[in-house]
C-alpha cells in the first residue's frame, strides 16, 4: 500500500521536463490553492504515483522533449489510477478521440486563468 499523507491542500503532480516551465506551472498550481508535487520525467511521475495516495490531479505537458511521452503517461494514469484528474497542456492540437476520458487539454501559450480554474475545479 502507498504511503499516506495528512490531508491539507489538494496535491497536484506536475510533470514537466523543462525547469523554466516547471517554475511557471508550480506558480499556477499554488495560485489555484493546491500543493505542487514536481516530477521532471515520466519515470519519476510513475514512481511518485506508485508510492503516494494523496495525488488528486496530474498536470502534464504532452509535448515533452518532442515525444508523445506526456500522452502515454496520461493514458497510463487513466488505466492504473482512474480517479486521478488529468490536466494536460500542448502546443499541438490533439484529436479528442485520442484523449483520455475526463482529461482536459489546454493549449500554449498558457492561459493562467483557464489553468487555475481547471485546477480549482478538480480540487473541489
mmCIF file of C-alpha atoms in Angstrom:
data_model
loop_
_atom_site.group_PDB
_atom_site.id
_atom_site.type_symbol
_atom_site.label_atom_id
_atom_site.label_comp_id
_atom_site.label_asym_id
_atom_site.label_seq_id
_atom_site.Cartn_x
_atom_site.Cartn_y
_atom_site.Cartn_z
ATOM 1 C CA UNK A 1 0.000 0.000 0.000
ATOM 2 C CA UNK A 2 1.235 3.511 -0.773
ATOM 3 C CA UNK A 3 2.289 5.978 1.863
ATOM 4 C CA UNK A 4 -0.491 8.183 3.214
ATOM 5 C CA UNK A 5 -0.018 11.875 3.917
ATOM 6 C CA UNK A 6 -2.098 14.161 6.114
ATOM 7 C CA UNK A 7 -4.848 15.915 4.211
ATOM 8 C CA UNK A 8 -4.164 19.564 3.686
ATOM 9 C CA UNK A 9 -4.213 21.325 0.357
ATOM 10 C CA UNK A 10 -5.171 19.222 -2.677
ATOM 11 C CA UNK A 11 -1.958 17.890 -4.187
ATOM 12 C CA UNK A 12 -1.199 18.219 -7.888
ATOM 13 C CA UNK A 13 1.582 16.231 -9.537
ATOM 14 C CA UNK A 14 3.236 18.426 -12.173
ATOM 15 C CA UNK A 15 5.139 16.553 -14.882
ATOM 16 C CA UNK A 16 7.390 18.835 -16.920
ATOM 17 C CA UNK A 17 10.929 18.232 -18.180
ATOM 18 C CA UNK A 18 11.780 21.905 -18.722
ATOM 19 C CA UNK A 19 12.905 23.511 -15.428
ATOM 20 C CA UNK A 20 11.871 27.006 -16.569
ATOM 21 C CA UNK A 21 8.354 25.864 -17.496
ATOM 22 C CA UNK A 22 8.154 23.938 -14.226
ATOM 23 C CA UNK A 23 8.547 27.209 -12.310
ATOM 24 C CA UNK A 24 5.525 28.685 -14.105
ATOM 25 C CA UNK A 25 3.415 25.540 -13.646
ATOM 26 C CA UNK A 26 4.219 25.411 -9.923
ATOM 27 C CA UNK A 27 3.044 29.020 -9.630
ATOM 28 C CA UNK A 28 -0.252 28.193 -11.400
ATOM 29 C CA UNK A 29 -0.845 25.268 -9.014
ATOM 30 C CA UNK A 30 -0.087 27.372 -5.936
ATOM 31 C CA UNK A 31 -2.316 30.216 -7.179
ATOM 32 C CA UNK A 32 -5.154 27.688 -7.560
ATOM 33 C CA UNK A 33 -4.828 26.851 -3.848
ATOM 34 C CA UNK A 34 -3.146 23.499 -4.362
ATOM 35 C CA UNK A 35 0.173 21.998 -3.298
ATOM 36 C CA UNK A 36 2.557 21.154 -6.159
ATOM 37 C CA UNK A 37 4.497 17.895 -6.307
ATOM 38 C CA UNK A 38 7.182 18.053 -9.000
ATOM 39 C CA UNK A 39 8.328 15.324 -11.405
ATOM 40 C CA UNK A 40 10.835 16.089 -14.155
ATOM 41 C CA UNK A 41 10.323 12.819 -16.058
ATOM 42 C CA UNK A 42 7.683 10.200 -16.790
ATOM 43 C CA UNK A 43 9.639 7.637 -14.739
ATOM 44 C CA UNK A 44 9.749 9.976 -11.749
ATOM 45 C CA UNK A 45 5.999 10.680 -12.107
ATOM 46 C CA UNK A 46 5.158 6.966 -12.119
ATOM 47 C CA UNK A 47 7.336 6.375 -9.043
ATOM 48 C CA UNK A 48 5.503 9.160 -7.202
ATOM 49 C CA UNK A 49 2.092 7.799 -8.190
ATOM 50 C CA UNK A 50 3.086 4.297 -7.089
ATOM 51 C CA UNK A 51 4.160 5.466 -3.629
ATOM 52 C CA UNK A 52 1.726 8.268 -2.792
ATOM 53 C CA UNK A 53 -2.013 8.085 -2.315
ATOM 54 C CA UNK A 54 -2.617 11.812 -1.945
ATOM 55 C CA UNK A 55 -2.283 12.940 -5.580
ATOM 56 C CA UNK A 56 -5.684 14.075 -6.881
ATOM 57 C CA UNK A 57 -4.657 15.715 -10.151
ATOM 58 C CA UNK A 58 -1.824 15.282 -12.651
ATOM 59 C CA UNK A 59 -0.838 18.377 -14.629
ATOM 60 C CA UNK A 60 1.373 17.281 -17.519
ATOM 61 C CA UNK A 61 2.893 18.657 -20.682
ATOM 62 C CA UNK A 62 2.023 16.446 -23.651
ATOM 63 C CA UNK A 63 4.983 17.743 -25.698
ATOM 64 C CA UNK A 64 7.916 16.731 -23.516
ATOM 65 C CA UNK A 65 11.175 16.610 -25.465
ATOM 66 C CA UNK A 66 9.313 16.364 -28.749
ATOM 67 C CA UNK A 67 7.822 12.964 -27.906
ATOM 68 C CA UNK A 68 4.396 11.581 -27.065
ATOM 69 C CA UNK A 69 5.544 10.607 -23.566
ATOM 70 C CA UNK A 70 3.095 13.002 -21.919
ATOM 71 C CA UNK A 71 0.154 11.356 -23.690
ATOM 72 C CA UNK A 72 1.491 7.896 -22.840
ATOM 73 C CA UNK A 73 1.640 8.957 -19.185
ATOM 74 C CA UNK A 74 -1.925 10.304 -19.333
ATOM 75 C CA UNK A 75 -3.202 7.026 -20.783
ATOM 76 C CA UNK A 76 -1.293 5.026 -18.156
ATOM 77 C CA UNK A 77 -2.766 7.172 -15.368
ATOM 78 C CA UNK A 78 -6.280 6.692 -16.716
ATOM 79 C CA UNK A 79 -5.674 2.920 -16.813
ATOM 80 C CA UNK A 80 -3.920 2.463 -13.430
ATOM 81 C CA UNK A 81 -5.252 5.382 -11.353
ATOM 82 C CA UNK A 82 -8.670 6.191 -12.829
ATOM 83 C CA UNK A 83 -9.822 8.584 -10.068
ATOM 84 C CA UNK A 84 -6.942 10.992 -10.786
ATOM 85 C CA UNK A 85 -7.954 14.028 -12.823
ATOM 86 C CA UNK A 86 -5.839 14.979 -15.843
ATOM 87 C CA UNK A 87 -4.937 18.497 -16.896
ATOM 88 C CA UNK A 88 -2.756 18.439 -19.992
ATOM 89 C CA UNK A 89 -1.078 21.227 -21.938
ATOM 90 C CA UNK A 90 0.093 21.053 -25.521
ATOM 91 C CA UNK A 91 1.305 23.302 -28.282
ATOM 92 C CA UNK A 92 -0.236 20.899 -30.831
ATOM 93 C CA UNK A 93 -3.904 20.164 -31.486
ATOM 94 C CA UNK A 94 -4.941 16.697 -30.268
ATOM 95 C CA UNK A 95 -7.723 14.574 -31.705
ATOM 96 C CA UNK A 96 -10.381 14.406 -28.988
ATOM 97 C CA UNK A 97 -10.825 10.682 -29.666
ATOM 98 C CA UNK A 98 -7.210 10.070 -28.587
ATOM 99 C CA UNK A 99 -7.549 11.938 -25.291
ATOM 100 C CA UNK A 100 -8.161 10.066 -22.041
ATOM 101 C CA UNK A 101 -11.633 10.362 -20.567
ATOM 102 C CA UNK A 102 -12.102 13.232 -18.126
ATOM 103 C CA UNK A 103 -8.898 14.796 -19.404
ATOM 104 C CA UNK A 104 -8.698 18.484 -20.224
ATOM 105 C CA UNK A 105 -6.183 19.765 -22.782
ATOM 106 C CA UNK A 106 -5.278 23.434 -22.833
ATOM 107 C CA UNK A 107 -3.085 24.998 -25.494
ATOM 108 C CA UNK A 108 0.083 27.003 -25.356
ATOM 109 C CA UNK A 109 0.772 29.815 -24.831
ATOM 110 C CA UNK A 110 -0.552 29.352 -21.324
ATOM 111 C CA UNK A 111 -3.769 30.975 -20.220
ATOM 112 C CA UNK A 112 -3.223 31.343 -16.479
ATOM 113 C CA UNK A 113 -6.934 31.855 -15.749
ATOM 114 C CA UNK A 114 -8.026 28.702 -17.597
ATOM 115 C CA UNK A 115 -5.309 26.581 -15.963
ATOM 116 C CA UNK A 116 -6.053 27.849 -12.466
ATOM 117 C CA UNK A 117 -9.818 27.479 -12.990
ATOM 118 C CA UNK A 118 -9.387 23.854 -14.129
ATOM 119 C CA UNK A 119 -7.161 23.087 -11.140
ATOM 120 C CA UNK A 120 -9.708 24.624 -8.745
ATOM 121 C CA UNK A 121 -12.486 22.620 -10.365
ATOM 122 C CA UNK A 122 -10.540 19.368 -9.922
ATOM 123 C CA UNK A 123 -9.684 20.251 -6.317
ATOM 124 C CA UNK A 124 -13.307 20.934 -5.339
#
